[in-house]
Tab-separated table of C-alpha atoms and ligand atoms in Angstrom:
chain	number	residue	atom	x	y	z
A	1343	MET	CA	117.801	123.228	83.828
A	1344	THR	CA	119.033	119.329	82.907
A	1345	THR	CA	117.231	117.843	80.288
A	1346	THR	CA	118.089	114.715	78.720
A	1347	PRO	CA	116.648	112.918	75.636
A	1348	VAL	CA	113.412	110.515	76.103
A	1349	ALA	CA	111.992	107.787	73.926
A	1350	GLY	CA	108.974	109.762	72.351
A	1351	ARG	CA	109.915	113.212	73.853
A	1352	THR	CA	112.478	115.109	72.219
A	1353	THR	CA	113.324	116.422	75.265
A	1354	ALA	CA	113.126	115.895	79.010
A	1355	THR	CA	113.192	118.591	82.231
A	1356	VAL	CA	114.227	116.609	85.364
A	1357	ALA	CA	112.002	117.367	87.673
A	1358	ALA	CA	113.457	115.952	90.853
A	1359	ARG	CA	116.690	113.587	90.803
A	1360	ALA	CA	118.244	111.178	93.976
A	1361	THR	CA	121.166	110.290	93.448
A	1362	ASP	CA	123.294	107.900	95.685
A	1363	LEU	CA	120.664	108.161	98.166
A	1364	SER	CA	121.101	106.166	101.530
A	1365	LYS	CA	118.606	106.227	104.107
A	1366	ILE	CA	120.217	104.443	107.981
A	1367	TYR	CA	117.845	104.282	110.267
A	1368	GLY	CA	120.082	102.550	113.662
A	1369	GLN	CA	123.176	101.746	114.476
A	1370	GLY	CA	125.011	98.050	114.913
A	1371	GLU	CA	123.001	95.237	115.659
A	1372	THR	CA	119.325	97.895	115.203
A	1373	GLN	CA	120.452	99.118	112.052
A	1374	VAL	CA	118.285	99.341	108.915
A	1375	VAL	CA	118.946	100.511	105.482
A	1376	ALA	CA	115.743	101.290	104.596
A	1377	LEU	CA	117.030	103.034	101.575
A	1378	ASP	CA	120.456	101.928	99.510
A	1379	ARG	CA	122.247	103.727	96.454
A	1380	VAL	CA	118.920	104.406	95.058
A	1381	SER	CA	119.163	106.409	92.199
A	1382	ILE	CA	116.013	108.081	90.049
A	1383	ASP	CA	114.739	110.450	88.016
A	1384	PHE	CA	111.304	112.077	87.655
A	1385	HIS	CA	110.906	113.778	84.801
A	1386	GLN	CA	108.527	116.552	84.174
A	1387	ALA	CA	104.975	115.939	82.900
A	1388	GLU	CA	105.440	112.496	84.024
A	1389	PHE	CA	103.366	110.008	86.279
A	1390	THR	CA	105.375	108.354	88.122
A	1391	ALA	CA	104.149	104.993	90.388
A	1392	ILE	CA	106.536	103.529	92.786
A	1393	MET	CA	105.820	100.036	93.873
A	1394	GLY	CA	107.699	97.040	96.665
A	1395	PRO	CA	106.753	94.687	99.144
A	1396	SER	CA	106.402	96.786	102.997
A	1397	GLY	CA	108.885	97.930	104.123
A	1398	SER	CA	110.625	97.714	101.124
A	1399	GLY	CA	111.268	102.515	101.839
A	1400	LYS	CA	108.760	103.728	99.644
A	1401	SER	CA	107.970	105.938	101.945
A	1402	THR	CA	111.240	106.299	102.955
A	1403	LEU	CA	112.557	107.488	99.195
A	1404	MET	CA	109.388	109.985	99.306
A	1405	HIS	CA	110.109	111.321	102.394
A	1406	CYS	CA	113.724	112.139	101.379
A	1407	VAL	CA	113.299	113.313	97.781
A	1408	ALA	CA	110.751	115.314	98.990
A	1409	GLY	CA	112.546	117.182	101.370
A	1410	LEU	CA	109.984	115.886	104.950
A	1411	ASP	CA	113.495	113.434	106.053
A	1412	SER	CA	116.547	113.712	106.218
A	1413	PHE	CA	118.705	111.434	104.382
A	1414	SER	CA	122.564	109.877	105.427
A	1415	SER	CA	124.080	109.891	102.289
A	1416	GLY	CA	124.352	110.885	98.257
A	1417	SER	CA	121.711	113.834	96.687
A	1418	VAL	CA	118.609	114.736	95.878
A	1419	ARG	CA	117.713	117.791	93.952
A	1420	ILE	CA	114.345	119.297	93.219
A	1421	GLY	CA	114.206	121.153	89.905
A	1422	ASP	CA	118.086	123.009	89.835
A	1423	THR	CA	117.802	123.322	94.354
A	1424	GLU	CA	120.664	120.681	95.699
A	1425	LEU	CA	118.267	119.962	98.852
A	1426	GLY	CA	121.436	119.084	101.390
A	1427	SER	CA	122.466	122.889	100.322
A	1428	LEU	CA	119.530	123.904	101.925
A	1429	LYS	CA	119.574	125.440	106.040
A	1430	ASP	CA	116.758	124.600	107.201
A	1431	LYS	CA	114.625	128.241	106.581
A	1432	GLN	CA	115.350	127.489	103.214
A	1433	LEU	CA	114.334	123.808	102.366
A	1434	THR	CA	110.692	124.728	104.036
A	1435	ARG	CA	109.572	127.465	101.840
A	1436	LEU	CA	111.237	125.193	99.031
A	1437	ARG	CA	108.638	122.907	100.198
A	1438	ARG	CA	105.583	124.890	100.316
A	1439	ASP	CA	106.308	126.163	96.800
A	1440	LYS	CA	107.647	124.050	94.617
A	1441	ILE	CA	106.240	120.658	95.947
A	1442	GLY	CA	102.623	119.275	96.723
A	1443	PHE	CA	101.757	117.113	98.826
A	1444	ILE	CA	98.457	114.261	98.749
A	1445	PHE	CA	98.468	112.138	102.092
A	1446	GLN	CA	96.432	109.159	102.619
A	1447	ALA	CA	93.906	110.508	104.906
A	1448	PHE	CA	92.581	113.572	103.227
A	1449	ASN	CA	94.204	116.471	105.407
A	1450	LEU	CA	90.610	118.867	104.589
A	1451	LEU	CA	90.050	121.593	107.357
A	1452	PRO	CA	86.151	120.623	108.342
A	1453	THR	CA	85.145	124.629	109.131
A	1454	LEU	CA	86.317	125.433	105.335
A	1455	THR	CA	84.674	125.246	102.254
A	1456	ALA	CA	85.770	122.961	99.077
A	1457	LEU	CA	87.273	126.318	97.202
A	1458	GLU	CA	88.827	127.709	100.597
A	1459	ASN	CA	90.612	124.095	101.251
A	1460	ILE	CA	92.546	124.321	97.964
A	1461	THR	CA	93.382	128.019	98.689
A	1462	LEU	CA	94.208	127.038	101.989
A	1463	PRO	CA	98.379	126.757	101.388
A	1464	MET	CA	98.541	129.438	99.145
A	1465	ASP	CA	96.420	132.303	101.742
A	1466	ILE	CA	98.764	130.936	104.442
A	1467	ALA	CA	101.539	131.925	102.026
A	1468	GLY	CA	99.816	135.104	100.709
A	1469	ARG	CA	100.561	134.386	98.209
A	1470	LYS	CA	97.889	135.596	94.760
A	1471	PRO	CA	96.787	132.231	92.741
A	1472	ASP	CA	97.508	132.378	88.808
A	1473	GLN	CA	93.881	132.126	88.719
A	1474	GLN	CA	93.930	131.084	84.517
A	1475	TRP	CA	95.581	127.977	86.449
A	1476	LEU	CA	93.021	127.786	89.297
A	1477	ASP	CA	90.111	128.189	86.812
A	1478	SER	CA	91.635	124.751	84.691
A	1479	VAL	CA	92.469	122.664	88.290
A	1480	ILE	CA	88.649	123.573	89.135
A	1481	GLU	CA	87.383	122.839	85.978
A	1482	MET	CA	88.978	119.331	85.453
A	1483	ILE	CA	88.336	117.689	89.621
A	1484	GLY	CA	84.795	118.356	88.501
A	1485	LEU	CA	82.921	119.552	91.272
A	1486	SER	CA	81.431	122.710	90.336
A	1487	GLY	CA	78.462	123.547	92.359
A	1488	ARG	CA	79.757	122.036	94.934
A	1489	LEU	CA	82.403	124.528	95.916
A	1490	GLY	CA	80.325	125.973	98.661
A	1491	HIS	CA	80.564	122.423	100.287
A	1492	ARG	CA	82.049	121.152	103.655
A	1493	PRO	CA	84.225	118.356	103.124
A	1494	SER	CA	81.466	116.648	104.988
A	1495	GLU	CA	79.379	117.279	102.763
A	1496	LEU	CA	81.221	115.379	100.207
A	1497	SER	CA	81.836	112.022	99.242
A	1498	GLY	CA	85.443	110.105	100.597
A	1499	GLY	CA	86.720	110.554	96.558
A	1500	GLN	CA	85.833	114.510	96.123
A	1501	GLN	CA	87.194	114.602	99.241
A	1502	GLN	CA	90.309	113.401	98.292
A	1503	ARG	CA	89.683	115.225	94.085
A	1504	VAL	CA	89.665	117.928	96.643
A	1505	ALA	CA	93.322	117.262	98.665
A	1506	VAL	CA	94.494	116.643	95.550
A	1507	ALA	CA	93.193	120.277	93.824
A	1508	ARG	CA	94.951	121.887	96.683
A	1509	ALA	CA	98.097	120.730	95.761
A	1510	LEU	CA	97.986	121.428	92.057
A	1511	ALA	CA	96.575	125.164	92.864
A	1512	SER	CA	100.508	126.415	93.421
A	1513	ARG	CA	101.113	124.544	90.670
A	1514	PRO	CA	104.673	122.797	92.400
A	1515	GLU	CA	106.875	121.054	90.961
A	1516	ILE	CA	106.120	118.158	92.279
A	1517	ILE	CA	103.357	116.476	93.011
A	1518	PHE	CA	104.135	113.654	96.217
A	1519	GLY	CA	100.954	111.021	96.516
A	1520	ASP	CA	101.802	108.360	99.110
A	1521	GLU	CA	98.641	105.957	98.614
A	1522	PRO	CA	96.254	108.859	98.028
A	1523	THR	CA	93.989	106.114	97.216
A	1524	GLY	CA	94.368	103.635	100.083
A	1525	ASN	CA	91.894	104.903	101.638
A	1526	LEU	CA	88.758	104.833	99.356
A	1527	ASP	CA	86.459	102.252	97.422
A	1528	SER	CA	87.303	101.338	94.005
A	1529	ARG	CA	85.382	103.962	91.974
A	1530	SER	CA	86.271	106.944	94.527
A	1531	GLY	CA	89.984	105.666	93.799
A	1532	ALA	CA	89.383	105.601	89.909
A	1533	GLU	CA	87.495	109.804	90.351
A	1534	VAL	CA	91.215	110.847	92.219
A	1535	LEU	CA	93.484	108.540	89.883
A	1536	GLY	CA	91.507	110.086	86.337
A	1537	PHE	CA	92.148	113.528	87.848
A	1538	LEU	CA	96.209	112.694	88.909
A	1539	ARG	CA	96.572	111.345	85.097
A	1540	ASN	CA	94.505	114.276	83.527
A	1541	SER	CA	97.065	116.708	85.772
A	1542	VAL	CA	99.958	115.029	84.097
A	1543	ARG	CA	98.282	114.868	80.501
A	1544	GLU	CA	96.420	118.198	79.948
A	1545	LEU	CA	97.872	120.906	82.376
A	1546	GLY	CA	102.026	118.970	82.525
A	1547	GLN	CA	102.089	118.254	86.286
A	1548	THR	CA	105.138	116.082	87.543
A	1549	VAL	CA	103.330	113.365	90.153
A	1550	VAL	CA	104.425	110.814	91.431
A	1551	MET	CA	102.639	108.533	94.529
A	1552	VAL	CA	103.551	105.379	95.678
A	1553	THR	CA	100.831	102.293	95.696
A	1554	HIS	CA	100.067	98.857	95.935
A	1555	ASP	CA	97.581	98.487	94.036
A	1556	PRO	CA	98.343	97.142	90.485
A	1557	VAL	CA	95.297	98.567	89.153
A	1558	ALA	CA	96.618	102.261	90.584
A	1559	ALA	CA	99.670	101.943	89.122
A	1560	ALA	CA	98.451	101.033	85.737
A	1561	TYR	CA	97.327	104.812	85.599
A	1562	ALA	CA	101.229	106.337	85.903
A	1563	ASP	CA	103.044	106.897	82.615
A	1564	ARG	CA	106.124	104.381	84.550
A	1565	VAL	CA	106.488	101.887	87.411
A	1566	VAL	CA	109.577	101.599	88.921
A	1567	PHE	CA	109.964	98.614	92.069
A	1568	LEU	CA	111.652	98.849	95.143
A	1569	ALA	CA	113.293	95.823	96.711
A	1570	ASP	CA	114.650	96.410	100.534
A	1571	GLY	CA	115.320	100.065	100.060
A	1572	ARG	CA	116.683	99.585	95.900
A	1573	LEU	CA	115.340	99.950	92.837
A	1574	VAL	CA	115.210	96.334	90.841
A	1575	ASP	CA	113.411	97.402	88.012
A	1576	GLU	CA	111.124	99.933	85.856
A	1577	LEU	CA	108.483	99.184	83.563
A	1578	TYR	CA	106.476	102.258	80.896
A	1579	GLY	CA	103.287	101.928	79.666
A	1580	PRO	CA	102.187	99.928	82.736
A	1581	THR	CA	98.936	97.297	82.639
A	1582	ALA	CA	97.818	96.417	85.896
A	1583	ASP	CA	98.263	92.169	84.599
A	1584	THR	CA	102.172	93.800	83.668
A	1585	VAL	CA	102.584	94.851	86.988
A	1586	LEU	CA	101.132	92.286	89.113
A	1587	ASP	CA	102.868	89.800	86.392
A	1588	ARG	CA	106.934	91.507	87.647
A	1589	MET	CA	105.480	91.729	90.999
A	1590	LYS	CA	104.994	87.875	91.208
A	1591	GLN	CA	108.823	87.579	89.999
A	1592	PHE	CA	109.446	89.656	92.889
A	1593	ASP	CA	108.151	87.216	95.305
A	1594	SER	CA	108.980	84.307	93.212
A	1595	LYS	CA	112.251	84.914	93.772
A	1596	GLY	CA	111.756	86.138	97.760
A	1597	ARG	CA	111.057	82.719	98.619
A	1598	THR	CA	113.191	80.890	97.191
A	1599	SER	CA	116.561	82.557	97.947
B	2450	ATP	N1	111.673	106.044	112.346
B	2450	ATP	C1	112.481	104.851	111.597
B	2450	ATP	N2	113.441	104.293	113.225
B	2450	ATP	C2	114.103	103.328	112.261
B	2450	ATP	N3	112.986	102.523	111.552
B	2450	ATP	C3	112.664	102.702	110.179
B	2450	ATP	C4	111.874	104.643	110.167
B	2450	ATP	N4	111.224	104.733	109.340
B	2450	ATP	C5	110.971	103.564	108.816
B	2450	ATP	N5	112.169	102.191	108.890
B	2450	ATP	C6	112.272	101.006	108.671
B	2450	ATP	O1	113.184	101.717	106.801
B	2450	ATP	C7	112.720	100.016	105.944
B	2450	ATP	C8	111.640	101.647	105.027
B	2450	ATP	O2	109.937	101.345	106.214
B	2450	ATP	P1	109.274	102.685	104.543
B	2450	ATP	O3	108.750	102.912	105.143
B	2450	ATP	O4	109.902	103.501	103.807
B	2450	ATP	O5	108.767	101.195	103.467
B	2450	ATP	P2	107.254	101.740	102.997
B	2450	ATP	O6	107.912	100.656	101.169
B	2450	ATP	O7	106.880	102.444	102.908
B	2450	ATP	O8	106.286	100.706	103.592
B	2450	ATP	P3	104.563	99.911	103.692
B	2450	ATP	O9	104.921	99.611	102.055
B	2450	ATP	O10	104.367	98.945	105.092
B	2450	ATP	O11	104.025	101.746	104.226
B	2450	ATP	C9	111.464	99.478	106.655
B	2450	ATP	O12	112.549	98.294	107.494
B	2450	ATP	C10	111.593	100.015	108.499
B	2450	ATP	O13	110.910	99.331	109.262
B	2451	MG	MG1	105.251	102.957	103.162
């Protein structure tokens, strides 16, 4: 695996990398450049938030890097695997084995208990969970005593924590969330974000999250900003205030140009 020096740490392993990634929808007059030569690394055990105005390409970037969508040019790798070199079946297997997803809607199965939902993807794949890892994930979600409950018996925040635990359970190389707290009130959102941050700090998970909310972005180690399909800025150690300041800068640039 490629290692590169990073400030404050001796080495950092690249969990995912996009190089000159472009995604163009449509043709001619109706052509939309959703991603315009984006190059970005996501380091292992780092929590990255992706921000930018509506339509700036955040979801497209996430979907292309996660192997959920094809791209027009450039390259993407997850760990040491180049996505462009994979056949459909191999790509499906890579998504299943190496990537975790958290969606805005929790997507839990209503007839299964919290615990059954957490282990479902591995049960489907016929894989045995690493019990020690699973125990630490379950301990961290703090739902002991409620693991036998069905989703309808849990609050929104608790349900989303189950969904995060499900993404973590197979110990994926990287977890992607597209506005994972978009449907939650601020308190439930804070629970889920705290849990995501702990999974990075305590378990060394790699997390990439799209968000519109500066408060949510402040939970991340790094915030990257997209505008018109391009990577325009990056901020380490964000606070809600510094994120908001950057967002204002882009807004005023947008108005004067
Ligand atoms: N299937 C598609 N066909 C054509 N254009 C598309 C398609 N999907 C996305 N786009 C366009 O690509 C651009 C980027 O879209 P994307 O969904 O990545 O934005 P986003 O930053 O996630 O926005 P939001 O914050 O509203 O979710 C937009 O201009 C969008 O209209
Ligand atoms: Mg989006």
